[in-house]
mmCIF file of N, CA, C and O in Angstrom:
data_model
loop_
_atom_site.group_PDB
_atom_site.id
_atom_site.type_symbol
_atom_site.label_atom_id
_atom_site.label_comp_id
_atom_site.label_asym_id
_atom_site.label_seq_id
_atom_site.Cartn_x
_atom_site.Cartn_y
_atom_site.Cartn_z
ATOM 1 N N MET A 21 27.073 -3.880 9.830
ATOM 2 C CA MET A 21 26.964 -3.836 8.680
ATOM 3 C C MET A 21 26.682 -4.034 7.183
ATOM 4 O O MET A 21 28.257 -3.955 7.442
ATOM 5 N N PRO A 22 26.180 -5.127 6.618
ATOM 6 C CA PRO A 22 26.959 -5.237 5.460
ATOM 7 C C PRO A 22 27.354 -4.092 4.551
ATOM 8 O O PRO A 22 27.355 -2.644 4.652
ATOM 9 N N PRO A 23 28.934 -4.476 3.847
ATOM 10 C CA PRO A 23 29.106 -3.432 2.704
ATOM 11 C C PRO A 23 28.010 -2.939 1.953
ATOM 12 O O PRO A 23 27.243 -3.821 1.197
ATOM 13 N N ASN A 24 28.660 -1.431 1.949
ATOM 14 C CA ASN A 24 27.161 -0.864 0.675
ATOM 15 C C ASN A 24 25.853 -0.580 1.119
ATOM 16 O O ASN A 24 25.305 -0.140 0.073
ATOM 17 N N GLN A 25 25.749 -0.750 2.520
ATOM 18 C CA GLN A 25 24.394 0.038 3.268
ATOM 19 C C GLN A 25 24.332 0.784 4.102
ATOM 20 O O GLN A 25 24.753 1.125 4.140
ATOM 21 N N ASN A 26 23.293 1.799 3.091
ATOM 22 C CA ASN A 26 23.006 3.478 4.524
ATOM 23 C C ASN A 26 22.800 3.032 5.722
ATOM 24 O O ASN A 26 22.158 1.403 5.781
ATOM 25 N N PRO A 27 22.568 3.873 6.255
ATOM 26 C CA PRO A 27 22.399 3.004 7.609
ATOM 27 C C PRO A 27 20.745 2.721 7.958
ATOM 28 O O PRO A 27 20.153 2.403 8.543
ATOM 29 N N GLU A 28 19.403 3.222 6.478
ATOM 30 C CA GLU A 28 18.412 3.073 6.758
ATOM 31 C C GLU A 28 18.291 1.983 6.273
ATOM 32 O O GLU A 28 17.397 1.107 6.880
ATOM 33 N N GLN A 29 19.031 1.413 5.120
ATOM 34 C CA GLN A 29 19.021 -0.660 4.816
ATOM 35 C C GLN A 29 19.545 -1.370 6.352
ATOM 36 O O GLN A 29 18.374 -2.048 6.577
ATOM 37 N N ALA A 30 20.476 -1.214 6.724
ATOM 38 C CA ALA A 30 20.820 -1.637 7.781
ATOM 39 C C ALA A 30 20.039 -2.253 8.787
ATOM 40 O O ALA A 30 19.479 -2.540 9.210
ATOM 41 N N ALA A 31 18.783 -0.730 9.159
ATOM 42 C CA ALA A 31 17.968 -0.282 9.865
ATOM 43 C C ALA A 31 16.593 -1.752 9.703
ATOM 44 O O ALA A 31 16.026 -2.419 10.107
ATOM 45 N N ARG A 32 16.752 -1.541 8.528
ATOM 46 C CA ARG A 32 15.470 -2.438 7.745
ATOM 47 C C ARG A 32 16.233 -3.689 7.748
ATOM 48 O O ARG A 32 14.706 -4.471 8.442
ATOM 49 N N ASP A 33 17.598 -4.503 7.516
ATOM 50 C CA ASP A 33 17.445 -5.346 7.816
ATOM 51 C C ASP A 33 16.996 -5.885 9.315
ATOM 52 O O ASP A 33 16.487 -7.363 9.568
ATOM 53 N N ARG A 34 17.297 -5.254 10.306
ATOM 54 C CA ARG A 34 16.769 -5.405 11.686
ATOM 55 C C ARG A 34 15.803 -5.482 11.672
ATOM 56 O O ARG A 34 15.297 -6.617 12.628
ATOM 57 N N ILE A 35 14.927 -5.038 11.059
ATOM 58 C CA ILE A 35 13.496 -4.813 11.377
ATOM 59 C C ILE A 35 12.993 -6.290 10.799
ATOM 60 O O ILE A 35 12.273 -7.095 11.479
ATOM 61 N N ASP A 36 13.862 -6.572 10.008
ATOM 62 C CA ASP A 36 12.689 -7.848 9.112
ATOM 63 C C ASP A 36 13.273 -8.876 9.757
ATOM 64 O O ASP A 36 12.124 -10.002 10.817
ATOM 65 N N LYS A 37 14.370 -8.598 10.976
ATOM 66 C CA LYS A 37 14.908 -10.236 10.924
ATOM 67 C C LYS A 37 13.579 -9.909 12.546
ATOM 68 O O LYS A 37 13.694 -11.077 13.251
ATOM 69 N N LEU A 38 13.404 -8.603 13.602
ATOM 70 C CA LEU A 38 13.141 -8.939 14.823
ATOM 71 C C LEU A 38 11.466 -9.471 14.214
ATOM 72 O O LEU A 38 10.859 -10.100 14.965
ATOM 73 N N LEU A 39 10.957 -8.574 13.551
ATOM 74 C CA LEU A 39 9.684 -9.336 12.952
ATOM 75 C C LEU A 39 9.996 -10.313 12.845
ATOM 76 O O LEU A 39 8.803 -11.257 13.500
ATOM 77 N N GLY A 40 10.360 -11.273 11.921
ATOM 78 C CA GLY A 40 10.428 -12.684 11.780
ATOM 79 C C GLY A 40 10.476 -13.619 12.922
ATOM 80 O O GLY A 40 9.801 -14.263 13.066
ATOM 81 N N ASP A 41 11.564 -13.074 13.626
ATOM 82 C CA ASP A 41 11.770 -13.671 15.223
ATOM 83 C C ASP A 41 10.471 -13.404 15.673
ATOM 84 O O ASP A 41 10.329 -14.352 17.271
ATOM 85 N N SER A 42 9.574 -12.585 15.832
ATOM 86 C CA SER A 42 7.934 -12.474 16.449
ATOM 87 C C SER A 42 7.484 -13.213 15.813
ATOM 88 O O SER A 42 5.692 -12.717 16.279
ATOM 89 N N GLY A 43 6.968 -13.875 14.819
ATOM 90 C CA GLY A 43 6.239 -14.219 14.057
ATOM 91 C C GLY A 43 5.861 -13.838 12.985
ATOM 92 O O GLY A 43 4.348 -14.312 12.844
ATOM 93 N N TRP A 44 6.212 -12.736 12.674
ATOM 94 C CA TRP A 44 5.438 -11.847 11.784
ATOM 95 C C TRP A 44 5.910 -12.801 10.159
ATOM 96 O O TRP A 44 6.889 -12.455 10.301
ATOM 97 N N ILE A 45 5.208 -12.992 9.624
ATOM 98 C CA ILE A 45 5.344 -12.764 8.246
ATOM 99 C C ILE A 45 5.783 -11.655 7.211
ATOM 100 O O ILE A 45 4.890 -11.217 7.137
ATOM 101 N N VAL A 46 6.988 -11.279 6.744
ATOM 102 C CA VAL A 46 7.872 -9.792 6.207
ATOM 103 C C VAL A 46 7.373 -10.528 4.456
ATOM 104 O O VAL A 46 7.649 -11.115 4.265
ATOM 105 N N GLN A 47 7.190 -9.305 4.086
ATOM 106 C CA GLN A 47 6.485 -9.605 2.639
ATOM 107 C C GLN A 47 7.009 -8.397 2.062
ATOM 108 O O GLN A 47 6.849 -7.146 2.669
ATOM 109 N N ASP A 48 7.398 -8.243 0.739
ATOM 110 C CA ASP A 48 7.577 -7.154 -0.105
ATOM 111 C C ASP A 48 6.319 -6.375 -0.837
ATOM 112 O O ASP A 48 5.210 -7.611 -1.065
ATOM 113 N N LYS A 49 5.965 -5.263 -0.847
ATOM 114 C CA LYS A 49 4.767 -4.428 -1.649
ATOM 115 C C LYS A 49 4.723 -5.336 -2.701
ATOM 116 O O LYS A 49 2.898 -5.151 -2.988
ATOM 117 N N LYS A 50 5.210 -6.000 -4.002
ATOM 118 C CA LYS A 50 4.605 -6.764 -5.047
ATOM 119 C C LYS A 50 5.089 -7.963 -4.685
ATOM 120 O O LYS A 50 4.665 -8.535 -6.134
ATOM 121 N N ALA A 51 4.279 -8.481 -4.015
ATOM 122 C CA ALA A 51 4.438 -9.682 -3.281
ATOM 123 C C ALA A 51 3.435 -9.810 -2.087
ATOM 124 O O ALA A 51 3.289 -10.852 -1.754
ATOM 125 N N ILE A 52 2.223 -9.140 -1.941
ATOM 126 C CA ILE A 52 1.511 -9.725 -0.602
ATOM 127 C C ILE A 52 0.862 -10.509 -0.911
ATOM 128 O O ILE A 52 -0.183 -10.491 -1.347
ATOM 129 N N ASN A 53 0.997 -11.659 0.233
ATOM 130 C CA ASN A 53 -0.229 -12.668 0.323
ATOM 131 C C ASN A 53 -0.532 -12.712 1.549
ATOM 132 O O ASN A 53 -0.434 -13.016 2.575
ATOM 133 N N PHE A 54 -1.881 -11.736 1.970
ATOM 134 C CA PHE A 54 -2.504 -12.159 2.910
ATOM 135 C C PHE A 54 -2.613 -13.347 3.695
ATOM 136 O O PHE A 54 -3.382 -13.277 4.644
ATOM 137 N N ASN A 55 -3.177 -14.164 2.704
ATOM 138 C CA ASN A 55 -3.666 -15.302 2.961
ATOM 139 C C ASN A 55 -1.896 -16.246 4.059
ATOM 140 O O ASN A 55 -2.565 -17.384 4.323
ATOM 141 N N ALA A 56 -1.289 -16.081 3.358
ATOM 142 C CA ALA A 56 -0.102 -16.581 3.926
ATOM 143 C C ALA A 56 0.245 -17.056 5.781
ATOM 144 O O ALA A 56 0.723 -17.150 6.501
ATOM 145 N N GLY A 57 -0.903 -16.013 6.786
ATOM 146 C CA GLY A 57 -0.633 -16.108 7.922
ATOM 147 C C GLY A 57 -1.334 -15.294 8.540
ATOM 148 O O GLY A 57 -1.602 -14.349 7.922
ATOM 149 N N PRO A 58 -1.491 -15.293 9.715
ATOM 150 C CA PRO A 58 -2.106 -14.032 10.584
ATOM 151 C C PRO A 58 -1.736 -12.961 11.047
ATOM 152 O O PRO A 58 -2.295 -11.655 11.107
ATOM 153 N N GLY A 59 -0.447 -12.725 10.834
ATOM 154 C CA GLY A 59 0.466 -11.167 10.948
ATOM 155 C C GLY A 59 1.037 -11.298 10.235
ATOM 156 O O GLY A 59 2.042 -12.080 9.490
ATOM 157 N N ILE A 60 1.009 -10.156 9.149
ATOM 158 C CA ILE A 60 1.327 -10.099 7.740
ATOM 159 C C ILE A 60 2.285 -8.245 8.186
ATOM 160 O O ILE A 60 1.758 -7.269 8.092
ATOM 161 N N ALA A 61 3.538 -8.539 7.594
ATOM 162 C CA ALA A 61 4.561 -7.033 7.724
ATOM 163 C C ALA A 61 4.389 -6.515 6.209
ATOM 164 O O ALA A 61 5.319 -7.212 5.453
ATOM 165 N N VAL A 62 4.281 -5.352 5.853
ATOM 166 C CA VAL A 62 4.524 -5.687 4.528
ATOM 167 C C VAL A 62 5.229 -4.656 3.883
ATOM 168 O O VAL A 62 4.912 -3.013 4.684
ATOM 169 N N ARG A 63 6.338 -4.354 3.527
ATOM 170 C CA ARG A 63 7.359 -3.383 3.310
ATOM 171 C C ARG A 63 6.598 -2.225 2.093
ATOM 172 O O ARG A 63 6.497 -3.026 1.001
ATOM 173 N N GLU A 64 7.223 -0.971 2.148
ATOM 174 C CA GLU A 64 6.856 -0.260 1.469
ATOM 175 C C GLU A 64 5.312 0.044 1.055
ATOM 176 O O GLU A 64 4.874 0.147 0.142
ATOM 177 N N TYR A 65 4.126 -0.270 1.760
ATOM 178 C CA TYR A 65 3.209 0.071 1.692
ATOM 179 C C TYR A 65 2.364 1.152 1.147
ATOM 180 O O TYR A 65 2.811 2.188 2.034
ATOM 181 N N GLN A 66 1.988 1.135 0.289
ATOM 182 C CA GLN A 66 1.589 2.504 0.005
ATOM 183 C C GLN A 66 0.457 2.911 0.585
ATOM 184 O O GLN A 66 -0.567 1.820 0.658
ATOM 185 N N THR A 67 0.380 4.413 0.848
ATOM 186 C CA THR A 67 -1.330 4.952 1.735
ATOM 187 C C THR A 67 -1.543 5.849 1.056
ATOM 188 O O THR A 67 -0.957 6.750 0.154
ATOM 189 N N ASP A 68 -2.743 6.495 1.666
ATOM 190 C CA ASP A 68 -2.996 7.238 0.707
ATOM 191 C C ASP A 68 -1.772 8.976 0.620
ATOM 192 O O ASP A 68 -1.938 10.010 0.010
ATOM 193 N N ILE A 69 -1.290 8.780 1.768
ATOM 194 C CA ILE A 69 0.354 9.849 1.737
ATOM 195 C C ILE A 69 1.463 9.417 1.361
ATOM 196 O O ILE A 69 2.318 10.515 1.896
ATOM 197 N N GLY A 70 1.608 8.274 1.083
ATOM 198 C CA GLY A 70 2.905 7.890 0.660
ATOM 199 C C GLY A 70 3.091 6.579 1.175
ATOM 200 O O GLY A 70 2.715 6.315 1.828
ATOM 201 N N PRO A 71 4.189 5.983 0.574
ATOM 202 C CA PRO A 71 4.530 4.499 1.357
ATOM 203 C C PRO A 71 5.108 4.777 2.752
ATOM 204 O O PRO A 71 5.253 5.867 3.380
ATOM 205 N N ALA A 72 4.763 3.578 3.448
ATOM 206 C CA ALA A 72 4.769 3.771 4.906
ATOM 207 C C ALA A 72 6.003 2.107 5.020
ATOM 208 O O ALA A 72 6.021 1.241 3.951
ATOM 209 N N ASP A 73 7.054 2.138 5.777
ATOM 210 C CA ASP A 73 8.286 1.359 5.756
ATOM 211 C C ASP A 73 7.976 0.059 6.137
ATOM 212 O O ASP A 73 7.263 -0.872 4.631
ATOM 213 N N TYR A 74 6.943 -0.297 6.867
ATOM 214 C CA TYR A 74 5.927 -1.612 7.206
ATOM 215 C C TYR A 74 4.814 -1.074 7.421
ATOM 216 O O TYR A 74 4.434 0.095 8.487
ATOM 217 N N VAL A 75 3.808 -1.450 7.143
ATOM 218 C CA VAL A 75 2.489 -1.936 7.660
ATOM 219 C C VAL A 75 2.086 -3.176 7.824
ATOM 220 O O VAL A 75 2.324 -4.302 7.767
ATOM 221 N N LEU A 76 1.669 -3.040 9.298
ATOM 222 C CA LEU A 76 1.445 -4.533 10.030
ATOM 223 C C LEU A 76 -0.118 -4.979 9.867
ATOM 224 O O LEU A 76 -1.303 -3.899 10.205
ATOM 225 N N PHE A 77 -0.276 -6.148 9.456
ATOM 226 C CA PHE A 77 -1.642 -6.753 9.185
ATOM 227 C C PHE A 77 -2.060 -7.568 10.235
ATOM 228 O O PHE A 77 -0.896 -8.927 10.460
ATOM 229 N N VAL A 78 -3.071 -7.544 11.131
ATOM 230 C CA VAL A 78 -3.672 -8.469 11.512
ATOM 231 C C VAL A 78 -5.140 -9.435 11.077
ATOM 232 O O VAL A 78 -5.647 -8.681 11.180
ATOM 233 N N ASP A 79 -4.916 -10.069 10.400
ATOM 234 C CA ASP A 79 -6.112 -11.178 10.116
ATOM 235 C C ASP A 79 -6.673 -10.249 8.675
ATOM 236 O O ASP A 79 -7.759 -9.527 8.724
ATOM 237 N N LYS A 80 -5.518 -9.477 7.886
ATOM 238 C CA LYS A 80 -6.121 -8.897 6.751
ATOM 239 C C LYS A 80 -6.266 -7.382 7.267
ATOM 240 O O LYS A 80 -6.432 -6.325 6.538
ATOM 241 N N THR A 81 -6.741 -6.879 8.842
ATOM 242 C CA THR A 81 -6.815 -5.230 8.569
ATOM 243 C C THR A 81 -5.122 -4.901 9.473
ATOM 244 O O THR A 81 -4.777 -5.512 10.628
ATOM 245 N N PRO A 82 -5.294 -3.277 9.044
ATOM 246 C CA PRO A 82 -3.934 -2.835 9.357
ATOM 247 C C PRO A 82 -4.264 -2.758 10.712
ATOM 248 O O PRO A 82 -4.983 -1.881 11.362
ATOM 249 N N ILE A 83 -3.554 -2.766 11.752
ATOM 250 C CA ILE A 83 -3.162 -2.643 12.648
ATOM 251 C C ILE A 83 -1.610 -1.652 12.973
ATOM 252 O O ILE A 83 -2.144 -1.068 14.127
ATOM 253 N N GLY A 84 -0.745 -1.098 12.602
ATOM 254 C CA GLY A 84 0.173 -0.480 12.785
ATOM 255 C C GLY A 84 1.119 -0.093 11.856
ATOM 256 O O GLY A 84 1.157 -0.430 10.552
ATOM 257 N N VAL A 85 1.927 0.512 12.367
ATOM 258 C CA VAL A 85 2.888 1.419 11.038
ATOM 259 C C VAL A 85 3.983 1.457 11.531
ATOM 260 O O VAL A 85 4.657 1.622 13.224
ATOM 261 N N ILE A 86 5.215 0.755 11.142
ATOM 262 C CA ILE A 86 6.955 0.570 11.544
ATOM 263 C C ILE A 86 7.663 1.830 10.573
ATOM 264 O O ILE A 86 7.221 1.486 9.294
ATOM 265 N N GLU A 87 8.342 3.064 11.074
ATOM 266 C CA GLU A 87 9.168 3.283 10.297
ATOM 267 C C GLU A 87 10.601 3.181 10.314
ATOM 268 O O GLU A 87 11.483 2.961 11.539
ATOM 269 N N ALA A 88 11.164 2.840 9.641
ATOM 270 C CA ALA A 88 12.881 2.716 9.719
ATOM 271 C C ALA A 88 13.690 4.105 9.819
ATOM 272 O O ALA A 88 13.472 4.694 8.545
ATOM 273 N N LYS A 89 14.455 4.322 10.842
ATOM 274 C CA LYS A 89 14.778 5.414 10.780
ATOM 275 C C LYS A 89 16.249 4.974 11.062
ATOM 276 O O LYS A 89 16.760 3.926 11.492
ATOM 277 N N LYS A 90 17.289 5.721 10.615
ATOM 278 C CA LYS A 90 18.864 5.499 10.912
ATOM 279 C C LYS A 90 18.433 5.314 12.628
ATOM 280 O O LYS A 90 17.898 6.143 13.135
ATOM 281 N N GLU A 91 19.941 5.283 13.386
ATOM 282 C CA GLU A 91 20.139 4.997 15.013
ATOM 283 C C GLU A 91 19.786 6.078 15.717
ATOM 284 O O GLU A 91 18.853 6.543 16.438
ATOM 285 N N GLY A 92 20.557 7.313 15.078
ATOM 286 C CA GLY A 92 19.954 8.927 15.734
ATOM 287 C C GLY A 92 19.069 8.811 15.791
ATOM 288 O O GLY A 92 18.283 9.665 17.286
ATOM 289 N N VAL A 93 17.776 9.105 14.740
ATOM 290 C CA VAL A 93 16.291 9.847 14.773
ATOM 291 C C VAL A 93 15.459 8.497 15.900
ATOM 292 O O VAL A 93 15.161 9.015 16.454
ATOM 293 N N ALA A 94 15.786 6.891 15.558
ATOM 294 C CA ALA A 94 15.233 6.255 15.977
ATOM 295 C C ALA A 94 15.311 6.717 17.728
ATOM 296 O O ALA A 94 14.257 5.990 18.332
ATOM 297 N N GLN A 95 15.968 7.103 18.783
ATOM 298 C CA GLN A 95 15.787 7.250 20.095
ATOM 299 C C GLN A 95 15.108 8.513 20.048
ATOM 300 O O GLN A 95 14.426 8.177 21.676
ATOM 301 N N ASN A 96 14.866 9.442 19.152
ATOM 302 C CA ASN A 96 13.637 10.214 19.553
ATOM 303 C C ASN A 96 12.530 10.261 18.947
ATOM 304 O O ASN A 96 11.847 10.399 18.000
ATOM 305 N N ILE A 97 11.164 9.157 19.283
ATOM 306 C CA ILE A 97 10.352 9.037 18.446
ATOM 307 C C ILE A 97 9.317 10.471 17.865
ATOM 308 O O ILE A 97 8.836 10.277 16.698
ATOM 309 N N THR A 98 9.411 11.315 18.466
ATOM 310 C CA THR A 98 8.859 12.598 17.937
ATOM 311 C C THR A 98 9.015 12.997 17.177
ATOM 312 O O THR A 98 7.990 14.122 16.605
ATOM 313 N N THR A 99 9.690 12.591 16.639
ATOM 314 C CA THR A 99 10.476 13.530 14.853
ATOM 315 C C THR A 99 9.450 12.595 13.758
ATOM 316 O O THR A 99 9.593 13.380 13.218
ATOM 317 N N VAL A 100 9.108 11.434 14.639
ATOM 318 C CA VAL A 100 8.751 10.609 13.735
ATOM 319 C C VAL A 100 7.054 10.731 13.726
ATOM 320 O O VAL A 100 6.515 9.773 12.897
ATOM 321 N N GLU A 101 6.563 11.303 15.029
ATOM 322 C CA GLU A 101 5.230 11.196 15.328
ATOM 323 C C GLU A 101 4.166 11.579 14.685
ATOM 324 O O GLU A 101 3.060 11.210 13.717
ATOM 325 N N ASP A 102 5.070 13.232 13.409
ATOM 326 C CA ASP A 102 3.504 13.687 12.327
ATOM 327 C C ASP A 102 3.486 13.041 11.097
ATOM 328 O O ASP A 102 2.327 12.375 10.850
ATOM 329 N N GLN A 103 4.764 12.148 10.714
ATOM 330 C CA GLN A 103 4.955 11.268 9.212
ATOM 331 C C GLN A 103 3.712 9.950 9.691
ATOM 332 O O GLN A 103 2.623 9.547 8.912
ATOM 333 N N THR A 104 4.082 9.608 11.304
ATOM 334 C CA THR A 104 3.471 8.141 11.148
ATOM 335 C C THR A 104 1.972 8.281 11.627
ATOM 336 O O THR A 104 0.943 7.213 11.371
ATOM 337 N N ALA A 105 1.534 9.658 12.062
ATOM 338 C CA ALA A 105 0.191 9.536 12.487
ATOM 339 C C ALA A 105 -0.626 9.922 11.016
ATOM 340 O O ALA A 105 -1.662 9.246 10.636
ATOM 341 N N GLY A 106 0.046 10.417 10.235
ATOM 342 C CA GLY A 106 -0.624 11.038 8.563
ATOM 343 C C GLY A 106 -0.111 9.498 7.802
ATOM 344 O O GLY A 106 -1.508 9.228 7.277
ATOM 345 N N TYR A 107 0.035 8.366 8.091
ATOM 346 C CA TYR A 107 0.113 7.058 7.672
ATOM 347 C C TYR A 107 -1.169 6.625 8.351
ATOM 348 O O TYR A 107 -1.941 5.635 8.006
ATOM 349 N N GLY A 108 -1.240 6.659 9.388
ATOM 350 C CA GLY A 108 -2.667 6.019 10.098
ATOM 351 C C GLY A 108 -3.726 6.386 9.746
ATOM 352 O O GLY A 108 -4.783 5.963 9.546
ATOM 353 N N LYS A 109 -3.671 7.860 9.185
ATOM 354 C CA LYS A 109 -4.741 7.964 8.487
ATOM 355 C C LYS A 109 -4.988 8.130 7.678
ATOM 356 O O LYS A 109 -6.597 7.873 7.103
ATOM 357 N N GLY A 110 -4.453 7.640 6.438
ATOM 358 C CA GLY A 110 -4.036 7.241 5.230
ATOM 359 C C GLY A 110 -4.611 6.362 5.044
ATOM 360 O O GLY A 110 -5.139 6.007 4.202
#
């Protein structure tokens, strides 16, 4: 983990790399370009219930949400189930 990063920032760095390695184009919410490619992952995308850490788009259609959590929380997906369900509805 680089100096001065909290666990959630370190998780985001790992997620950015994994998404990029998998062919997703990772973009910031302030610089969204849905024409950059078929698979776009947008950081901090605003939903009706607040910003999601990542929203995944395929051909400009949202298909999924990724929540960046510190390592201890990430092992138990049920802890963020309600949060991500809300993003899906929003």
